[in-house]
Amino acid sequence: MNPSPQRLTFTTPDDWHLHLRDDAALAFTVPWTAAQFGRAIVMPNLKPPVVTTAQALDYRDRILAARPAGSGFMPLMTLYLTDGTLPDDIARARASGAVVGVKLYPAGATTNSDSGVTDLRRVYPVLAAMQQENMPLLLHGEVTDPDVDMFDREAVFIERHLVAIRRDFPMLKIVLEHITTVQAVAYVRAQQQGTDARGAPLLAATITAHHLLYNRNAMFSGGLRPHNFCLPVLKREVHRQALLDAATSGEACFFLGTDSAPHARESKEAACGCAGCLTAPHALALYAEAFEQRGALDRLEGFASQFGADFYGLPRNAGRVTLVRVPLEVPDRLPYAQADIVPLDAGRTLAWRLEAGA
Ligand code: DOR
Ligand code: ZN
């Protein structure tokens, strides 16, 4: 491939980890993602959380109603695992055809995780049902133990919990979401011996654009930068480099999940600011920048458009998108529900944009 192409055409990508929120927010969040992605896995951490298949189907209808005219964008739904989830809920979710995974938030780990799991042993019967039904477990992989340093929470989760889950449910499909560390990259890589019945990985990881582009200095440059605060929190440069290695490696166990997590400006610019970076409006341009840092634009299609679909056993998209090397200035603010919102990289000019009308 030309080392500095002007255009990049590839299979329409999917976002395998996304927060769309609900109600008035959908009129903003759904068009942002539908403009670039064929499908997205929609996180269930609403207030109250999406815990039943009936709730997931209703939420799906609200998302579909917010699509721009003519859009073929398809939301893929998830359930929010709680201490009270029953094994039977999994069969119902599977039978619906609309639910593609079950999300585990350790209680207290992040935004709207209060109803999350307090002790993994409590959900073991549900994990057994998921293994049986071939229903993937999507993990927010951070411990919540206040004695564990904020920057170590992912690595400790792997040691304390993920190793045990894999040992006890060896055929359970698992996505370690939004990985941020050398340890996560190494663990996922080292665990690629087995495959599911279709030959797809049993264990995979999503990687966000913000963790590929920024290290933890971005939260503190010249002052506190609330719009660069997310969970898991940005880490040291050595970790960012490991994530770039993984994303651009062409290994099928690493694929795109933006974790774009909108919060109105006033809830980020606050004494106790919410965690989450808004990347959806220009997500593909951000990923293209990251891949270009490694001269690996030819690997973007696998990461963005192939490996995730293969993992979930879904067909790859039939359409194509084109990125063009035309500068894109990220707006300082965007309208959002009854408020406004600050996107990641506000005011910065990105090198790539999606071709208009593509
Ligand atoms: O930064 C984050 N924001 N991380 C999460 O895990 C949740 C998300 C949100 O929903 O705001
Ligand atoms: Zn998330």
Coordinates of C-alpha atoms and ligand atoms in Angstrom, one line a residue:
M1 CA 0.0 0.0 0.0
N2 CA 1.1 3.6 -0.7
P3 CA 2.5 4.8 2.6
S4 CA 0.6 8.0 2.4
P5 CA -2.7 7.3 0.6
Q6 CA -5.2 10.1 0.0
R7 CA -8.2 7.8 0.1
L8 CA -9.0 4.6 1.9
T9 CA -12.0 2.5 0.9
F10 CA -13.0 -0.5 3.0
T11 CA -15.9 -2.6 4.2
T12 CA -18.3 -0.6 6.3
P13 CA -17.1 -1.0 9.9
D14 CA -19.0 -1.8 13.1
D15 CA -18.6 -0.4 16.6
W16 CA -18.5 -3.3 19.1
H17 CA -18.9 -1.1 22.2
L18 CA -21.0 2.0 22.3
H19 CA -23.1 4.1 24.7
L20 CA -26.1 5.7 23.0
R21 CA -28.0 6.7 26.2
D22 CA -31.8 7.1 25.8
D23 CA -34.7 9.4 25.2
A24 CA -33.8 12.9 23.9
A25 CA -30.1 11.9 23.6
L26 CA -30.9 9.3 20.9
A27 CA -31.7 12.0 18.3
F28 CA -28.0 13.0 18.5
T29 CA -26.1 9.8 19.3
V30 CA -27.8 7.5 16.8
P31 CA -27.1 9.7 13.7
W32 CA -23.4 10.2 14.8
T33 CA -22.8 6.4 14.8
A34 CA -25.2 5.6 11.9
A35 CA -23.2 7.9 9.6
Q36 CA -20.1 5.7 9.9
F37 CA -20.9 2.3 11.2
G38 CA -23.2 -0.5 10.0
R39 CA -23.9 -1.9 13.4
A40 CA -23.0 -1.2 17.0
I41 CA -23.2 -3.1 20.3
V42 CA -25.2 -0.9 22.6
M43 CA -24.3 -0.9 26.3
P44 CA -27.1 -1.4 28.8
N45 CA -26.0 1.0 31.6
L46 CA -29.1 3.2 31.4
K47 CA -31.0 4.4 34.4
P48 CA -32.5 2.0 35.3
P49 CA -30.3 -0.6 33.5
V50 CA -31.5 -2.8 30.7
V51 CA -31.8 -6.1 32.6
T52 CA -34.5 -8.0 30.7
T53 CA -34.9 -9.0 27.1
A54 CA -38.3 -7.1 27.0
Q55 CA -36.4 -3.9 28.1
A56 CA -33.7 -4.5 25.5
L57 CA -36.3 -4.9 22.7
D58 CA -38.1 -1.7 23.8
Y59 CA -34.8 0.2 23.9
R60 CA -33.9 -1.2 20.4
D61 CA -37.2 0.2 19.1
R62 CA -36.4 3.6 20.4
I63 CA -33.0 3.5 18.8
L64 CA -34.4 2.3 15.5
A65 CA -36.9 5.2 15.6
A66 CA -34.0 7.7 16.0
R67 CA -32.2 6.5 12.8
P68 CA -31.9 9.1 10.0
A69 CA -34.2 8.5 7.1
G70 CA -32.9 5.7 4.9
S71 CA -30.3 4.5 7.4
G72 CA -29.7 0.8 7.6
F73 CA -27.8 1.1 10.9
M74 CA -28.6 -1.9 13.2
P75 CA -28.2 -1.7 17.0
L76 CA -27.1 -5.0 18.6
M77 CA -28.4 -5.2 22.2
T78 CA -26.9 -6.3 25.5
L79 CA -28.3 -7.2 28.9
Y80 CA -26.9 -5.8 32.1
L81 CA -25.9 -8.6 34.5
T82 CA -27.0 -8.1 38.1
D83 CA -26.8 -10.3 41.2
G84 CA -30.5 -11.1 40.4
T85 CA -30.1 -12.2 36.8
L86 CA -31.5 -15.8 36.3
P87 CA -30.1 -18.5 34.1
D88 CA -33.4 -18.6 32.3
D89 CA -33.0 -14.9 31.3
I90 CA -30.1 -16.1 29.0
A91 CA -32.2 -18.5 27.0
R92 CA -34.9 -15.8 26.5
A93 CA -32.2 -13.3 25.4
R94 CA -30.7 -15.8 23.0
A95 CA -34.2 -16.7 21.6
S96 CA -34.9 -13.0 20.9
G97 CA -32.2 -12.9 18.3
A98 CA -31.7 -9.2 19.2
V99 CA -29.4 -9.6 22.2
V100 CA -25.8 -10.4 21.4
G101 CA -24.1 -10.2 24.7
V102 CA -24.4 -9.8 28.5
K103 CA -22.4 -7.0 30.1
L104 CA -20.8 -7.4 33.5
Y105 CA -20.0 -4.3 35.4
P106 CA -18.4 -4.9 38.8
A107 CA -20.7 -2.9 41.2
G108 CA -19.3 0.6 41.5
A109 CA -16.7 0.4 38.7
T110 CA -18.1 3.1 36.5
T111 CA -21.1 5.2 35.3
N112 CA -24.4 3.6 36.3
S113 CA -22.8 0.4 37.6
D114 CA -24.6 0.5 41.0
S115 CA -26.7 -2.5 40.0
G116 CA -23.6 -4.4 38.9
V117 CA -22.3 -7.7 40.2
T118 CA -21.1 -7.6 43.8
D119 CA -19.5 -11.1 43.8
L120 CA -18.7 -13.1 40.7
R121 CA -19.7 -16.4 42.5
R122 CA -23.2 -15.1 42.6
V123 CA -23.5 -15.1 38.9
Y124 CA -21.8 -18.4 38.2
P125 CA -25.1 -20.2 37.4
V126 CA -25.8 -17.4 34.8
L127 CA -22.3 -17.7 33.4
A128 CA -22.9 -21.5 33.0
A129 CA -26.1 -20.7 31.1
M130 CA -24.2 -18.2 28.9
Q131 CA -21.5 -20.8 28.1
Q132 CA -24.3 -23.3 27.2
E133 CA -26.1 -20.8 25.0
N134 CA -23.0 -19.4 23.4
M135 CA -23.8 -16.0 24.7
P136 CA -20.7 -13.7 25.0
L137 CA -19.8 -12.1 28.3
L138 CA -18.7 -8.5 27.9
L139 CA -16.5 -7.4 30.7
H140 CA -15.8 -4.1 32.3
G141 CA -12.5 -5.5 33.6
E142 CA -11.6 -3.4 36.6
V143 CA -11.6 -4.3 40.3
T144 CA -13.4 -1.8 42.5
D145 CA -11.3 -2.5 45.7
P146 CA -10.5 1.0 47.0
D147 CA -7.1 -0.3 48.1
V148 CA -6.1 -1.0 44.6
D149 CA -4.5 1.9 42.8
M150 CA -6.7 3.4 40.1
F151 CA -4.1 2.7 37.4
D152 CA -3.8 -1.0 38.4
R153 CA -7.4 -1.9 38.4
E154 CA -7.5 -3.6 35.1
A155 CA -4.3 -5.7 35.6
V156 CA -5.6 -6.8 39.0
F157 CA -9.0 -7.7 37.6
I158 CA -7.3 -10.1 35.1
E159 CA -5.3 -11.7 37.9
R160 CA -8.0 -11.9 40.5
H161 CA -11.1 -12.6 38.3
L162 CA -10.5 -13.2 34.6
V163 CA -8.1 -16.1 35.1
A164 CA -10.8 -17.8 37.3
I165 CA -13.6 -17.2 34.9
R166 CA -11.6 -18.7 32.0
R167 CA -10.6 -21.7 34.2
D168 CA -14.2 -22.3 35.3
F169 CA -15.9 -21.6 31.9
P170 CA -13.4 -22.6 29.3
M171 CA -15.8 -22.4 26.4
L172 CA -17.5 -19.1 27.4
K173 CA -17.0 -16.4 24.9
I174 CA -15.6 -13.3 26.5
V175 CA -14.7 -9.8 25.4
L176 CA -12.5 -7.8 27.7
E177 CA -13.8 -4.4 26.8
H178 CA -11.8 -1.2 26.3
I179 CA -8.4 -2.6 27.2
T180 CA -5.8 -0.2 28.4
T181 CA -2.7 -2.0 29.5
V182 CA 0.3 -4.1 28.5
Q183 CA -1.0 -6.8 30.8
A184 CA -4.4 -7.0 29.1
V185 CA -2.8 -7.2 25.6
A186 CA -0.4 -9.9 26.8
Y187 CA -3.1 -11.9 28.5
V188 CA -5.5 -11.8 25.6
R189 CA -2.7 -12.8 23.2
A190 CA -1.6 -15.6 25.4
Q191 CA -5.1 -17.1 25.6
Q192 CA -5.7 -17.8 21.9
Q193 CA -5.3 -21.6 22.0
G194 CA -9.0 -22.6 21.8
T195 CA -11.7 -21.5 19.3
D196 CA -15.5 -21.7 19.2
A197 CA -17.3 -24.1 16.9
R198 CA -17.0 -21.6 14.0
G199 CA -13.2 -21.2 14.5
A200 CA -13.5 -17.8 16.1
P201 CA -11.6 -16.7 19.2
L202 CA -13.1 -17.5 22.6
L203 CA -11.4 -14.5 24.2
A204 CA -11.1 -11.1 22.5
A205 CA -10.7 -7.4 23.4
T206 CA -12.0 -4.1 22.1
I207 CA -9.8 -1.0 21.9
T208 CA -11.0 2.6 21.9
A209 CA -9.6 5.4 19.8
H210 CA -8.9 7.5 22.8
H211 CA -6.7 4.9 24.4
L212 CA -4.8 4.5 21.1
L213 CA -4.2 8.2 20.8
Y214 CA -3.6 9.4 24.3
N215 CA -1.7 8.5 27.4
R216 CA -2.4 9.8 30.9
N217 CA -0.6 13.1 30.4
A218 CA -3.6 14.2 28.3
M219 CA -5.7 14.4 31.5
F220 CA -3.3 16.9 33.1
S221 CA -1.7 19.0 30.3
G222 CA -1.8 22.6 31.4
G223 CA -4.5 21.9 34.0
L224 CA -7.2 19.3 34.6
R225 CA -8.8 18.1 31.4
P226 CA -12.2 16.5 32.2
H227 CA -13.0 15.7 28.6
N228 CA -10.1 13.3 28.6
F229 CA -11.2 11.4 31.7
C230 CA -12.8 8.0 31.0
L231 CA -12.8 4.6 32.7
P232 CA -10.6 2.6 32.5
V233 CA -8.5 5.7 32.9
L234 CA -5.8 6.6 30.4
K235 CA -2.5 4.9 31.2
R236 CA 1.3 5.5 30.7
E237 CA 2.8 5.8 27.2
V238 CA 4.2 2.2 27.4
H239 CA 0.6 0.9 27.6
R240 CA -0.6 3.1 24.7
Q241 CA 2.2 1.6 22.6
A242 CA 1.1 -1.9 23.5
L243 CA -2.4 -1.0 22.5
L244 CA -1.2 0.3 19.1
D245 CA 0.8 -2.9 18.7
A246 CA -2.3 -5.0 19.3
A247 CA -4.7 -2.9 17.2
T248 CA -2.4 -2.8 14.2
S249 CA -1.1 -6.4 14.6
G250 CA -3.8 -8.0 12.4
E251 CA -4.6 -10.4 15.2
A252 CA -8.3 -11.3 15.1
C253 CA -8.7 -11.1 18.8
F254 CA -8.4 -7.3 18.8
F255 CA -11.1 -5.2 17.3
L256 CA -12.8 -1.8 17.3
G257 CA -15.1 -0.6 20.2
T258 CA -15.2 3.1 20.6
D259 CA -16.7 3.2 24.1
S260 CA -18.0 6.6 23.0
A261 CA -19.7 7.7 26.2
P262 CA -21.6 11.0 26.0
H263 CA -22.1 13.2 29.0
A264 CA -23.4 16.8 28.7
R265 CA -20.7 19.4 29.1
E266 CA -21.9 20.5 32.6
S267 CA -21.6 17.0 34.0
K268 CA -18.0 16.7 32.8
E269 CA -16.9 20.2 33.8
A270 CA -17.9 19.7 37.4
A271 CA -16.4 19.2 40.8
C272 CA -17.1 15.4 40.4
G273 CA -17.0 15.0 36.6
C274 CA -18.4 12.0 34.9
A275 CA -16.2 9.4 33.1
G276 CA -16.4 9.1 29.4
C277 CA -15.0 10.5 26.1
L278 CA -17.3 11.4 23.2
T279 CA -15.6 10.0 20.1
A280 CA -18.6 8.8 18.0
P281 CA -19.0 11.8 15.8
H282 CA -15.5 11.4 14.3
A283 CA -14.6 8.0 15.4
L284 CA -13.3 6.6 12.1
A285 CA -11.0 9.7 11.6
L286 CA -9.6 9.1 15.0
Y287 CA -8.8 5.4 14.4
A288 CA -7.3 6.3 11.0
E289 CA -4.9 8.8 12.8
A290 CA -3.9 6.1 15.2
F291 CA -3.3 3.5 12.5
E292 CA -1.3 6.0 10.5
Q293 CA 1.0 6.6 13.4
R294 CA 2.2 3.0 12.8
G295 CA 2.0 3.2 9.0
A296 CA -0.7 0.5 9.3
L297 CA -3.7 1.9 7.5
D298 CA -3.9 -1.3 5.6
R299 CA -4.7 -3.1 8.8
L300 CA -7.6 -0.8 9.7
E301 CA -10.2 -2.9 7.8
G302 CA -9.6 -6.1 9.7
F303 CA -9.7 -4.3 13.0
A304 CA -12.7 -2.1 12.2
S305 CA -14.8 -4.2 9.8
Q306 CA -13.9 -7.9 10.0
F307 CA -12.7 -9.3 13.3
G308 CA -15.6 -8.2 15.5
A309 CA -18.2 -9.6 13.1
D310 CA -16.2 -12.9 13.0
F311 CA -16.0 -13.1 16.8
Y312 CA -19.8 -12.6 17.2
G313 CA -20.6 -15.0 14.3
L314 CA -22.3 -12.3 12.3
P315 CA -21.8 -11.6 8.6
R316 CA -19.4 -8.9 7.6
N317 CA -21.1 -5.8 6.2
A318 CA -21.7 -5.7 2.5
G319 CA -21.3 -1.9 2.1
R320 CA -18.2 0.2 1.9
V321 CA -17.0 3.5 3.3
T322 CA -14.3 5.9 2.1
L323 CA -12.0 8.0 4.2
V324 CA -10.4 10.9 2.5
R325 CA -7.3 12.9 3.5
V326 CA -9.2 16.2 3.9
P327 CA -8.7 18.1 7.2
L328 CA -11.5 17.8 9.6
E329 CA -11.8 20.4 12.4
V330 CA -13.5 18.9 15.4
P331 CA -16.0 21.4 16.8
D332 CA -15.6 22.9 20.2
R333 CA -19.1 21.9 21.2
L334 CA -22.0 20.0 19.7
P335 CA -25.7 20.3 20.6
Y336 CA -26.8 17.4 22.8
A337 CA -30.3 16.8 24.1
Q338 CA -31.3 20.0 25.9
A339 CA -27.6 20.8 26.5
D340 CA -24.3 20.8 24.7
I341 CA -21.4 18.4 24.7
V342 CA -17.6 18.6 24.1
P343 CA -16.2 15.9 21.8
L344 CA -12.7 14.4 22.3
D345 CA -10.1 16.5 20.5
A346 CA -12.4 19.6 20.4
G347 CA -10.8 22.3 18.3
R348 CA -8.1 20.0 16.9
T349 CA -7.8 19.3 13.2
L350 CA -7.8 15.7 12.1
A351 CA -6.2 14.4 9.0
W352 CA -9.0 12.2 7.7
R353 CA -12.7 12.5 7.2
L354 CA -15.5 10.3 6.0
E355 CA -16.3 11.1 2.4
A356 CA -19.5 13.1 2.2
G357 CA -22.5 11.1 1.0
A358 CA -20.6 7.8 1.2
Ligands
DOR1 O1 -15.6 6.2 30.6 C1 -16.6 5.5 30.7 N1 -17.8 5.9 30.5 N2 -16.4 4.2 31.0 C2 -17.4 3.3 31.3 O2 -17.1 2.2 31.6 C3 -18.8 3.8 31.2 C4 -18.9 5.0 30.4 C5 -20.2 5.7 30.5 O3 -21.3 5.0 30.4 O4 -20.2 6.9 30.7
ZN2 ZN -18.4 1.5 27.9

